PDB file of C-alpha atoms in Angstrom:
ATOM      1  CA  MET A   1       0.000   0.000   0.000  1.00 44.00           C
ATOM      2  CA  ARG A   2       1.570   3.290  -1.112  1.00 42.00           C
ATOM      3  CA  ILE A   3       0.962   6.499   0.812  1.00 46.00           C
ATOM      4  CA  ILE A   4       0.382   9.477  -1.492  1.00 42.00           C
ATOM      5  CA  ASN A   5       2.943  12.201  -0.970  1.00 49.00           C
ATOM      6  CA  PRO A   6       1.257  15.051   0.939  1.00 46.00           C
ATOM      7  CA  LEU A   7       2.842  17.508  -1.518  1.00 43.00           C
ATOM      8  CA  PHE A   8       0.696  16.020  -4.316  1.00 41.00           C
ATOM      9  CA  ASN A   9      -2.368  18.083  -3.348  1.00 47.00           C
ATOM     10  CA  LEU A  10      -0.139  21.135  -3.018  1.00 44.00           C
ATOM     11  CA  GLN A  11       1.181  20.662  -6.543  1.00 47.00           C
ATOM     12  CA  CYS A  12      -2.355  20.241  -7.879  1.00 47.00           C
ATOM     13  CA  GLY A  13      -3.452  23.460  -6.188  1.00 47.00           C
ATOM     14  CA  LEU A  14      -0.488  25.356  -7.628  1.00 43.00           C
ATOM     15  CA  LEU A  15      -1.189  23.957 -11.100  1.00 43.00           C
ATOM     16  CA  ILE A  16      -4.810  25.132 -10.957  1.00 43.00           C
ATOM     17  CA  LEU A  17      -3.729  28.552  -9.749  1.00 45.00           C
ATOM     18  CA  ILE A  18      -1.165  29.237 -12.466  1.00 44.00           C
ATOM     19  CA  THR A  19      -3.132  27.730 -15.393  1.00 48.00           C
ATOM     20  CA  THR A  20      -6.446  29.489 -14.816  1.00 51.00           C
ATOM     21  CA  PRO A  21      -6.968  31.982 -17.718  1.00 55.00           C
ATOM     22  CA  PRO A  22      -7.221  35.624 -16.621  1.00 55.00           C
ATOM     23  CA  SER A  23     -10.525  35.984 -18.467  1.00 54.00           C
ATOM     24  CA  VAL A  24     -12.000  33.194 -16.393  1.00 50.00           C
ATOM     25  CA  ALA A  25     -10.448  33.904 -13.040  1.00 50.00           C
ATOM     26  CA  SER A  26     -12.205  36.799 -11.344  1.00 61.00           C
ATOM     27  CA  SER A  27     -10.659  38.468  -8.329  1.00 62.00           C
ATOM     28  CA  THR A  28     -12.990  36.420  -6.132  1.00 62.00           C
ATOM     29  CA  SER A  29     -11.974  33.132  -7.702  1.00 69.00           C
ATOM     30  CA  LYS A  30      -8.320  34.086  -7.536  1.00 64.00           C
ATOM     31  CA  SER A  31      -8.709  34.788  -3.842  1.00 74.00           C
ATOM     32  CA  SER A  32     -10.481  31.461  -3.368  1.00 79.00           C
ATOM     33  CA  LEU A  33      -7.770  29.565  -5.236  1.00 77.00           C
ATOM     34  CA  LEU A  34      -5.067  31.335  -3.278  1.00 76.00           C
ATOM     35  CA  GLY A  35      -6.826  30.408  -0.037  1.00 77.00           C
ATOM     36  CA  MET A  36      -7.053  26.783  -1.161  1.00 79.00           C
ATOM     37  CA  PHE A  37      -3.400  26.789  -2.146  1.00 77.00           C
ATOM     38  CA  THR A  38      -2.362  28.283   1.209  1.00 82.00           C
ATOM     39  CA  GLN A  39      -4.448  25.773   3.127  1.00 84.00           C
ATOM     40  CA  ARG A  40      -2.983  22.837   1.210  1.00 87.00           C
ATOM     41  CA  TRP A  41       0.495  24.231   1.643  1.00 86.00           C
ATOM     42  CA  GLN A  42      -0.014  24.392   5.403  1.00 87.00           C
ATOM     43  CA  LYS A  43      -1.446  20.850   5.538  1.00 87.00           C
ATOM     44  CA  ALA A  44       1.457  19.496   3.477  1.00 90.00           C
ATOM     45  CA  GLN A  45       3.954  21.280   5.697  1.00 91.00           C
ATOM     46  CA  ASP A  46       2.286  19.989   8.881  1.00 89.00           C
ATOM     47  CA  MET A  47       2.276  16.436   7.541  1.00 91.00           C
ATOM     48  CA  ALA A  48       5.928  16.647   6.496  1.00 93.00           C
ATOM     49  CA  ASN A  49       6.864  17.932   9.950  1.00 94.00           C
ATOM     50  CA  LEU A  50       4.891  15.148  11.623  1.00 94.00           C
ATOM     51  CA  GLU A  51       6.482  12.434   9.490  1.00 95.00           C
ATOM     52  CA  GLN A  52       9.917  13.919  10.139  1.00 96.00           C
ATOM     53  CA  SER A  53       9.380  13.939  13.910  1.00 96.00           C
ATOM     54  CA  VAL A  54       8.357  10.262  13.855  1.00 97.00           C
ATOM     55  CA  SER A  55      11.320   9.382  11.638  1.00 97.00           C
ATOM     56  CA  ASP A  56      13.716  11.280  13.913  1.00 97.00           C
ATOM     57  CA  TYR A  57      12.425   9.493  17.020  1.00 97.00           C
ATOM     58  CA  ASN A  58      12.776   6.065  15.393  1.00 97.00           C
ATOM     59  CA  ALA A  59      16.284   6.875  14.159  1.00 97.00           C
ATOM     60  CA  GLN A  60      17.235   7.905  17.697  1.00 97.00           C
ATOM     61  CA  TRP A  61      15.754   4.700  19.093  1.00 97.00           C
ATOM     62  CA  ILE A  62      17.751   2.571  16.658  1.00 97.00           C
ATOM     63  CA  ALA A  63      20.965   4.485  17.351  1.00 97.00           C
ATOM     64  CA  THR A  64      20.681   4.097  21.139  1.00 97.00           C
ATOM     65  CA  SER A  65      19.434   0.479  21.245  1.00 97.00           C
ATOM     66  CA  GLU A  66      21.691  -2.035  22.954  1.00 96.00           C
ATOM     67  CA  ASN A  67      21.380  -4.572  20.137  1.00 97.00           C
ATOM     68  CA  GLN A  68      19.555  -5.272  16.891  1.00 97.00           C
ATOM     69  CA  ALA A  69      16.793  -7.220  18.638  1.00 97.00           C
ATOM     70  CA  GLN A  70      15.867  -4.176  20.694  1.00 97.00           C
ATOM     71  CA  ALA A  71      16.260  -1.829  17.727  1.00 97.00           C
ATOM     72  CA  VAL A  72      13.577  -3.526  15.617  1.00 97.00           C
ATOM     73  CA  ARG A  73      10.950  -4.353  18.275  1.00 97.00           C
ATOM     74  CA  HIS A  74       9.731  -0.799  18.943  1.00 98.00           C
ATOM     75  CA  ARG A  75       8.550   2.128  16.803  1.00 98.00           C
ATOM     76  CA  ARG A  76       6.508   5.295  16.873  1.00 98.00           C
ATOM     77  CA  LEU A  77       4.117   5.154  13.930  1.00 98.00           C
ATOM     78  CA  LEU A  78       1.383   7.151  12.224  1.00 98.00           C
ATOM     79  CA  ALA A  79      -1.928   5.291  12.569  1.00 98.00           C
ATOM     80  CA  LEU A  80      -4.415   4.874   9.728  1.00 97.00           C
ATOM     81  CA  PRO A  81      -7.543   2.657   9.595  1.00 95.00           C
ATOM     82  CA  LEU A  82      -7.612  -0.605   7.689  1.00 95.00           C
ATOM     83  CA  ASP A  83     -10.092  -0.915   4.835  1.00 92.00           C
ATOM     84  CA  ASP A  84     -11.134  -3.562   2.322  1.00 90.00           C
ATOM     85  CA  ARG A  85      -7.998  -2.996   0.243  1.00 92.00           C
ATOM     86  CA  PHE A  86      -6.111  -4.899   2.948  1.00 93.00           C
ATOM     87  CA  ASP A  87      -8.429  -7.921   2.791  1.00 92.00           C
ATOM     88  CA  PRO A  88      -6.294 -11.025   2.083  1.00 91.00           C
ATOM     89  CA  ALA A  89      -7.084 -13.133  -0.945  1.00 91.00           C
ATOM     90  CA  MET A  90      -9.817 -15.737  -0.713  1.00 90.00           C
ATOM     91  CA  GLY A  91      -8.477 -18.897   0.887  1.00 88.00           C
ATOM     92  CA  ILE A  92      -6.188 -17.059   3.305  1.00 89.00           C
ATOM     93  CA  PHE A  93      -7.320 -17.379   6.909  1.00 86.00           C
ATOM     94  CA  SER A  94      -8.042 -13.691   7.591  1.00 87.00           C
ATOM     95  CA  HIS A  95     -10.021 -13.169   4.364  1.00 90.00           C
ATOM     96  CA  GLY A  96     -13.203 -11.240   5.132  1.00 90.00           C
ATOM     97  CA  HIS A  97     -12.114 -10.449   8.694  1.00 91.00           C
ATOM     98  CA  VAL A  98     -10.214  -7.176   8.362  1.00 92.00           C
ATOM     99  CA  GLN A  99     -12.593  -5.461  10.810  1.00 93.00           C
ATOM    100  CA  THR A 100     -13.623  -8.531  12.806  1.00 93.00           C
ATOM    101  CA  GLY A 101     -10.197  -9.532  14.074  1.00 95.00           C
ATOM    102  CA  ASP A 102      -7.201  -7.993  15.808  1.00 96.00           C
ATOM    103  CA  LYS A 103      -4.799  -8.033  12.881  1.00 97.00           C
ATOM    104  CA  MET A 104      -2.814  -4.936  11.853  1.00 97.00           C
ATOM    105  CA  SER A 105      -0.597  -4.060   8.894  1.00 97.00           C
ATOM    106  CA  LEU A 106       2.899  -3.320  10.183  1.00 98.00           C
ATOM    107  CA  PRO A 107       6.108  -1.947   8.659  1.00 97.00           C
ATOM    108  CA  SER A 108       8.759  -4.462   7.654  1.00 97.00           C
ATOM    109  CA  ASN A 109      11.062  -3.970  10.673  1.00 96.00           C
ATOM    110  CA  PHE A 110       8.638  -5.972  12.841  1.00 97.00           C
ATOM    111  CA  TRP A 111       9.164  -9.136  10.770  1.00 97.00           C
ATOM    112  CA  PRO A 112      12.842  -9.707  11.742  1.00 97.00           C
ATOM    113  CA  ALA A 113      11.919  -8.631  15.293  1.00 97.00           C
ATOM    114  CA  ILE A 114      10.131 -11.972  15.705  1.00 97.00           C
ATOM    115  CA  ALA A 115      13.228 -14.112  15.111  1.00 97.00           C
ATOM    116  CA  LEU A 116      15.683 -11.726  16.771  1.00 97.00           C
ATOM    117  CA  ASN A 117      13.613 -11.674  19.970  1.00 97.00           C
ATOM    118  CA  ASP A 118      12.705 -15.398  19.904  1.00 97.00           C
ATOM    119  CA  ALA A 119       8.999 -14.537  19.970  1.00 96.00           C
ATOM    120  CA  ASP A 120       6.599 -17.463  20.273  1.00 94.00           C
ATOM    121  CA  VAL A 121       3.335 -17.866  18.379  1.00 93.00           C
ATOM    122  CA  PRO A 122       1.015 -16.008  18.527  1.00 95.00           C
ATOM    123  CA  TRP A 123       3.125 -12.969  17.627  1.00 97.00           C
ATOM    124  CA  LEU A 124       1.610 -10.041  19.491  1.00 98.00           C
ATOM    125  CA  TYR A 125       2.077  -6.293  19.212  1.00 98.00           C
ATOM    126  CA  SER A 126       0.838  -3.642  21.605  1.00 98.00           C
ATOM    127  CA  VAL A 127      -0.480  -0.326  20.263  1.00 98.00           C
ATOM    128  CA  SER A 128      -0.423   2.518  22.778  1.00 98.00           C
ATOM    129  CA  ARG A 129      -1.305   6.166  23.040  1.00 98.00           C
ATOM    130  CA  ILE A 130       1.699   8.347  23.919  1.00 97.00           C
ATOM    131  CA  GLU A 131       1.133  10.936  26.615  1.00 95.00           C
ATOM    132  CA  GLY A 132       1.875  14.408  25.295  1.00 94.00           C
ATOM    133  CA  VAL A 133       2.318  13.136  21.716  1.00 95.00           C
ATOM    134  CA  THR A 134      -0.900  11.421  20.593  1.00 96.00           C
ATOM    135  CA  SER A 135      -3.571  14.035  19.936  1.00 94.00           C
ATOM    136  CA  GLU A 136      -6.531  14.544  22.252  1.00 94.00           C
ATOM    137  CA  ARG A 137      -8.831  11.537  22.471  1.00 93.00           C
ATOM    138  CA  VAL A 138     -11.756  11.541  20.023  1.00 88.00           C
ATOM    139  CA  PRO A 139     -15.135  11.280  21.849  1.00 79.00           C
ATOM    140  CA  TYR A 140     -16.888   8.087  20.781  1.00 66.00           C
ATOM    141  CA  LYS A 141     -19.949   9.949  19.484  1.00 65.00           C
ATOM    142  CA  ASP A 142     -17.740  11.914  17.065  1.00 57.00           C
ATOM    143  CA  TYR A 143     -16.995   8.787  15.029  1.00 57.00           C
ATOM    144  CA  GLY A 144     -20.478   9.111  13.527  1.00 54.00           C
ATOM    145  CA  GLU A 145     -21.302   6.191  11.225  1.00 50.00           C
ATOM    146  CA  ASP A 146     -17.973   4.571  12.043  1.00 50.00           C
ATOM    147  CA  ALA A 147     -19.119   4.174  15.650  1.00 50.00           C
ATOM    148  CA  ILE A 148     -21.418   1.367  14.357  1.00 55.00           C
ATOM    149  CA  THR A 149     -22.888   0.558  17.788  1.00 62.00           C
ATOM    150  CA  PRO A 150     -24.848   3.057  19.888  1.00 60.00           C
ATOM    151  CA  TYR A 151     -23.250   1.919  23.139  1.00 68.00           C
ATOM    152  CA  GLN A 152     -20.283   3.717  24.624  1.00 68.00           C
ATOM    153  CA  PRO A 153     -17.105   1.647  25.190  1.00 69.00           C
ATOM    154  CA  LEU A 154     -16.633   0.173  28.668  1.00 71.00           C
ATOM    155  CA  GLN A 155     -13.613   2.375  29.271  1.00 77.00           C
ATOM    156  CA  ALA A 156     -11.146   4.647  27.511  1.00 86.00           C
ATOM    157  CA  LEU A 157      -8.131   2.475  26.730  1.00 95.00           C
ATOM    158  CA  ASP A 158      -4.533   3.611  26.377  1.00 96.00           C
ATOM    159  CA  LYS A 159      -3.253   0.271  25.083  1.00 97.00           C
ATOM    160  CA  VAL A 160      -4.594  -2.637  23.023  1.00 97.00           C
ATOM    161  CA  VAL A 161      -2.927  -5.772  21.723  1.00 98.00           C
ATOM    162  CA  GLY A 162      -3.230  -7.623  18.419  1.00 97.00           C
ATOM    163  CA  GLY A 163      -1.457  -9.700  15.825  1.00 97.00           C
ATOM    164  CA  PRO A 164       0.047  -9.041  12.380  1.00 97.00           C
ATOM    165  CA  LEU A 165      -2.053  -9.062   9.223  1.00 96.00           C
ATOM    166  CA  ASP A 166       1.065  -8.437   7.138  1.00 96.00           C
ATOM    167  CA  PHE A 167       4.340  -6.513   7.210  1.00 97.00           C
ATOM    168  CA  ARG A 168       3.734  -4.360   4.134  1.00 95.00           C
ATOM    169  CA  ALA A 169       2.859  -1.001   5.690  1.00 96.00           C
ATOM    170  CA  PRO A 170       5.107   1.906   4.643  1.00 95.00           C
ATOM    171  CA  THR A 171       7.902   2.871   6.998  1.00 95.00           C
ATOM    172  CA  ASN A 172       6.559   4.902   9.936  1.00 96.00           C
ATOM    173  CA  TYR A 173       2.935   3.811   9.382  1.00 98.00           C
ATOM    174  CA  VAL A 174       0.597   1.231  10.929  1.00 98.00           C
ATOM    175  CA  PHE A 175      -2.919   0.301   9.753  1.00 98.00           C
ATOM    176  CA  LEU A 176      -5.399  -0.744  12.455  1.00 97.00           C
ATOM    177  CA  PRO A 177      -8.943  -2.184  12.477  1.00 95.00           C
ATOM    178  CA  LEU A 178     -11.608   0.399  13.299  1.00 92.00           C
ATOM    179  CA  TRP A 179     -12.394  -1.083  16.715  1.00 92.00           C
ATOM    180  CA  MET A 180      -8.799  -0.323  17.786  1.00 94.00           C
ATOM    181  CA  PHE A 181      -9.178   3.252  16.545  1.00 93.00           C
ATOM    182  CA  ARG A 182     -12.316   3.655  18.634  1.00 91.00           C
ATOM    183  CA  ALA A 183     -10.838   1.936  21.696  1.00 93.00           C
ATOM    184  CA  LEU A 184      -7.830   4.281  21.688  1.00 95.00           C
ATOM    185  CA  GLY A 185      -9.782   7.368  20.615  1.00 93.00           C
ATOM    186  CA  LEU A 186      -7.560   7.944  17.577  1.00 95.00           C
ATOM    187  CA  ARG A 187      -7.746  10.172  14.527  1.00 94.00           C
ATOM    188  CA  PRO A 188      -6.078   9.250  11.216  1.00 95.00           C
ATOM    189  CA  PHE A 189      -2.362  10.162  11.342  1.00 96.00           C
ATOM    190  CA  ASP A 190      -2.240  10.127  15.147  1.00 97.00           C
ATOM    191  CA  VAL A 191       1.143   9.031  16.490  1.00 98.00           C
ATOM    192  CA  VAL A 192       1.102   5.761  18.455  1.00 98.00           C
ATOM    193  CA  GLN A 193       3.709   3.469  19.955  1.00 98.00           C
ATOM    194  CA  VAL A 194       3.874  -0.078  18.594  1.00 98.00           C
ATOM    195  CA  GLU A 195       5.971  -2.769  20.222  1.00 98.00           C
ATOM    196  CA  LEU A 196       6.494  -6.514  19.983  1.00 98.00           C
ATOM    197  CA  ILE A 197       5.125  -7.823  23.287  1.00 97.00           C
ATOM    198  CA  GLN A 198       6.033 -11.176  24.869  1.00 96.00           C
ATOM    199  CA  THR A 199       4.479 -10.921  28.328  1.00 95.00           C
ATOM    200  CA  VAL A 200       0.826 -11.665  27.544  1.00 97.00           C
ATOM    201  CA  ALA A 201      -0.403 -14.693  29.502  1.00 96.00           C
ATOM    202  CA  PRO A 202      -2.408 -17.519  27.900  1.00 96.00           C
ATOM    203  CA  GLY A 203      -6.120 -17.106  28.542  1.00 96.00           C
ATOM    204  CA  SER A 204      -8.359 -19.486  30.463  1.00 95.00           C
ATOM    205  CA  LEU A 205     -11.621 -17.495  30.548  1.00 95.00           C
ATOM    206  CA  ALA A 206     -13.166 -14.557  28.683  1.00 95.00           C
ATOM    207  CA  ARG A 207     -16.398 -12.978  29.898  1.00 95.00           C
ATOM    208  CA  LEU A 208     -18.128 -11.144  27.060  1.00 94.00           C
ATOM    209  CA  ARG A 209     -21.233  -8.977  27.031  1.00 93.00           C
ATOM    210  CA  PRO A 210     -23.169  -8.871  23.719  1.00 91.00           C
ATOM    211  CA  HIS A 211     -24.563  -5.492  22.752  1.00 90.00           C
ATOM    212  CA  SER A 212     -27.649  -7.035  21.158  1.00 88.00           C
ATOM    213  CA  LYS A 213     -29.838  -9.699  22.754  1.00 87.00           C
ATOM    214  CA  SER A 214     -30.382 -11.153  19.272  1.00 86.00           C
ATOM    215  CA  PHE A 215     -27.001 -12.931  19.346  1.00 83.00           C
ATOM    216  CA  THR A 216     -28.084 -15.429  21.989  1.00 80.00           C
ATOM    217  CA  LYS A 217     -31.746 -15.562  20.905  1.00 82.00           C
ATOM    218  CA  GLU A 218     -31.480 -15.796  17.112  1.00 80.00           C
ATOM    219  CA  ILE A 219     -28.426 -18.050  16.724  1.00 84.00           C
ATOM    220  CA  PRO A 220     -29.024 -21.762  17.482  1.00 84.00           C
ATOM    221  CA  ASN A 221     -25.629 -22.405  19.091  1.00 86.00           C
ATOM    222  CA  PRO A 222     -24.080 -19.025  19.994  1.00 85.00           C
ATOM    223  CA  GLN A 223     -21.301 -20.570  22.078  1.00 84.00           C
ATOM    224  CA  ALA A 224     -19.992 -22.568  19.120  1.00 87.00           C
ATOM    225  CA  VAL A 225     -20.254 -19.546  16.810  1.00 87.00           C
ATOM    226  CA  LEU A 226     -18.377 -17.392  19.291  1.00 85.00           C
ATOM    227  CA  GLU A 227     -15.569 -19.904  19.705  1.00 85.00           C
ATOM    228  CA  THR A 228     -15.238 -20.181  15.915  1.00 86.00           C
ATOM    229  CA  GLU A 229     -15.101 -16.423  15.389  1.00 88.00           C
ATOM    230  CA  LEU A 230     -12.648 -15.905  18.260  1.00 90.00           C
ATOM    231  CA  ARG A 231     -10.037 -17.674  16.134  1.00 90.00           C
ATOM    232  CA  HIS A 232      -9.597 -14.387  14.268  1.00 93.00           C
ATOM    233  CA  TYR A 233      -8.319 -12.749  17.457  1.00 96.00           C
ATOM    234  CA  SER A 234      -4.804 -13.596  18.585  1.00 96.00           C
ATOM    235  CA  ALA A 235      -5.453 -11.924  21.942  1.00 97.00           C
ATOM    236  CA  LEU A 236      -8.093  -9.935  23.829  1.00 97.00           C
ATOM    237  CA  THR A 237      -7.868  -6.661  25.753  1.00 97.00           C
ATOM    238  CA  GLN A 238     -10.137  -6.106  28.752  1.00 96.00           C
ATOM    239  CA  GLY A 239     -12.367  -3.067  28.240  1.00 95.00           C
ATOM    240  CA  SER A 240     -12.342  -3.261  24.430  1.00 94.00           C
ATOM    241  CA  THR A 241     -15.376  -3.738  22.182  1.00 93.00           C
ATOM    242  CA  ILE A 242     -14.858  -6.316  19.430  1.00 93.00           C
ATOM    243  CA  ALA A 243     -16.979  -7.568  16.542  1.00 89.00           C
ATOM    244  CA  PHE A 244     -17.992 -10.869  14.934  1.00 88.00           C
ATOM    245  CA  ASP A 245     -19.890 -11.471  11.700  1.00 88.00           C
ATOM    246  CA  PHE A 246     -22.407 -14.283  11.333  1.00 86.00           C
ATOM    247  CA  LEU A 247     -24.824 -14.781   8.422  1.00 83.00           C
ATOM    248  CA  LYS A 248     -24.027 -11.317   7.043  1.00 83.00           C
ATOM    249  CA  LYS A 249     -24.866  -9.620  10.351  1.00 86.00           C
ATOM    250  CA  ARG A 250     -22.359  -7.936  12.659  1.00 87.00           C
ATOM    251  CA  TYR A 251     -22.489  -8.491  16.403  1.00 89.00           C
ATOM    252  CA  TRP A 252     -20.617  -6.431  19.002  1.00 91.00           C
ATOM    253  CA  PHE A 253     -19.235  -7.609  22.344  1.00 92.00           C
ATOM    254  CA  ASP A 254     -17.633  -5.903  25.327  1.00 94.00           C
ATOM    255  CA  VAL A 255     -14.643  -7.747  26.751  1.00 96.00           C
ATOM    256  CA  VAL A 256     -15.617  -7.480  30.410  1.00 95.00           C
ATOM    257  CA  GLU A 257     -13.229  -9.828  32.191  1.00 97.00           C
ATOM    258  CA  LEU A 258     -10.197 -11.932  31.290  1.00 97.00           C
ATOM    259  CA  ARG A 259      -8.483 -14.644  33.316  1.00 97.00           C
ATOM    260  CA  ALA A 260      -5.171 -16.351  32.662  1.00 96.00           C
ATOM    261  CA  ALA A 261      -4.105 -19.976  32.762  1.00 93.00           C
ATOM    262  CA  PRO A 262      -3.366 -21.943  34.826  1.00 90.00           C
ATOM    263  CA  ARG A 263      -4.369 -20.139  38.066  1.00 91.00           C
ATOM    264  CA  GLY A 264      -7.243 -18.059  36.771  1.00 92.00           C
ATOM    265  CA  GLU A 265      -5.958 -14.655  37.881  1.00 95.00           C
ATOM    266  CA  LYS A 266      -7.486 -11.557  36.275  1.00 96.00           C
ATOM    267  CA  GLN A 267      -5.421  -9.992  33.491  1.00 96.00           C
ATOM    268  CA  PRO A 268      -5.789  -6.858  31.320  1.00 96.00           C
ATOM    269  CA  MET A 269      -4.765  -8.878  28.243  1.00 97.00           C
ATOM    270  CA  VAL A 270      -4.658 -12.597  27.437  1.00 97.00           C
ATOM    271  CA  LYS A 271      -3.744 -14.770  24.487  1.00 97.00           C
ATOM    272  CA  VAL A 272      -6.598 -16.481  22.667  1.00 95.00           C
ATOM    273  CA  GLN A 273      -4.780 -18.263  19.848  1.00 92.00           C
ATOM    274  CA  ASP A 274      -3.545 -21.770  20.683  1.00 89.00           C
ATOM    275  CA  CYS A 275      -5.188 -21.582  24.121  1.00 91.00           C
ATOM    276  CA  ASP A 276      -7.895 -23.680  25.753  1.00 89.00           C
ATOM    277  CA  ILE A 277      -9.993 -20.664  26.694  1.00 91.00           C
ATOM    278  CA  ALA A 278     -13.572 -20.834  27.938  1.00 91.00           C
ATOM    279  CA  THR A 279     -16.126 -18.129  27.147  1.00 90.00           C
ATOM    280  CA  ASP A 280     -18.966 -16.875  29.287  1.00 90.00           C
ATOM    281  CA  PHE A 281     -21.873 -14.698  28.105  1.00 87.00           C
ATOM    282  CA  LEU A 282     -23.144 -11.916  30.340  1.00 91.00           C
ATOM    283  CA  PRO A 283     -26.603 -10.301  29.893  1.00 90.00           C
ATOM    284  CA  SER A 284     -26.633  -8.126  26.789  1.00 89.00           C
ATOM    285  CA  ARG A 285     -26.433  -4.345  26.990  1.00 89.00           C
ATOM    286  CA  GLU A 286     -29.794  -4.223  25.239  1.00 88.00           C
ATOM    287  CA  ASP A 287     -31.362  -6.378  27.983  1.00 87.00           C
ATOM    288  CA  MET A 288     -29.708  -4.251  30.672  1.00 88.00           C
ATOM    289  CA  LYS A 289     -31.039  -1.062  29.074  1.00 87.00           C
ATOM    290  CA  GLU A 290     -34.570  -2.458  28.858  1.00 87.00           C
ATOM    291  CA  LYS A 291     -34.430  -3.646  32.476  1.00 87.00           C
ATOM    292  CA  LYS A 292     -33.225  -0.232  33.622  1.00 87.00           C
ATOM    293  CA  GLU A 293     -36.046   1.498  31.735  1.00 86.00           C
ATOM    294  CA  LYS A 294     -38.656  -0.858  33.258  1.00 85.00           C
ATOM    295  CA  LEU A 295     -37.339  -0.207  36.774  1.00 86.00           C
ATOM    296  CA  LYS A 296     -37.434   3.532  36.120  1.00 82.00           C
ATOM    297  CA  LYS A 297     -41.055   3.371  34.934  1.00 84.00           C
ATOM    298  CA  LEU A 298     -41.989   1.222  37.925  1.00 83.00           C
ATOM    299  CA  LYS A 299     -40.400   3.708  40.296  1.00 81.00           C
ATOM    300  CA  GLU A 300     -42.191   6.626  38.613  1.00 79.00           C
ATOM    301  CA  SER A 301     -45.553   4.825  38.807  1.00 79.00           C
ATOM    302  CA  LYS A 302     -45.121   4.173  42.542  1.00 77.00           C
ATOM    303  CA  GLU A 303     -44.273   7.818  43.147  1.00 74.00           C
ATOM    304  CA  ASP A 304     -47.458   8.884  41.354  1.00 66.00           C
TER     305      ASP A 304
END
């Protein structure tokens, strides 16, 4: 995937400005074109400065790392959302699951990081907000149609974990599924920290809360469906909201509680892939909302 040079729009604006015939370009249109040119110039300059700051940080990290293994396991990157252009070819495991999995497109340095750091399967990478660097968190409601579900996330997360979709992202960029964007409150081109992580415990239990009551009432064997769809997640992050597709319908779940094997202690993140993990459904958010509304009406009727 090639990122278009931010100066491209600037060049287009300049071309329009200098090729507009004088007979056509009134003073008003000239002013408008000049304003557009200035705005694009500023955007291109801001983007160049941002990319340079990320590149400078990563160069400094590489220069001061103790060894090559450390040098390639960590980066600051510009985050962009995955879309259907990243969907693997039919027959590949993640086909059709770009948004219903935890896979991300990473730059090539993270591929040798696996061998150099003796990382075991599943290969996991944390994505974190950076205090004082990542821009202000986007309120969930501001995602508009991309919010998908009307329910607010359980909590505002500063870190999530996932696996690699591929290692083809341009240098200094990472492409994330939309649920990660929402969990971290990110905007496109926000700066995040990405790191190969090897401390996530294997999971023994995941307690999930469906957003819609239809998942457990309309699907004959929801437990089996859930376990099948969970294969597209290498790991889970407590407090995140993840998605599954079944029969062309998308279902959303809050990850409420995670426990690790073998002792069952609570963890903020656990591995799912290659683990004997049990799942437990909690009452749906739709059921909880309806129950709350009924209790409210009952209370109001007693007061009357």
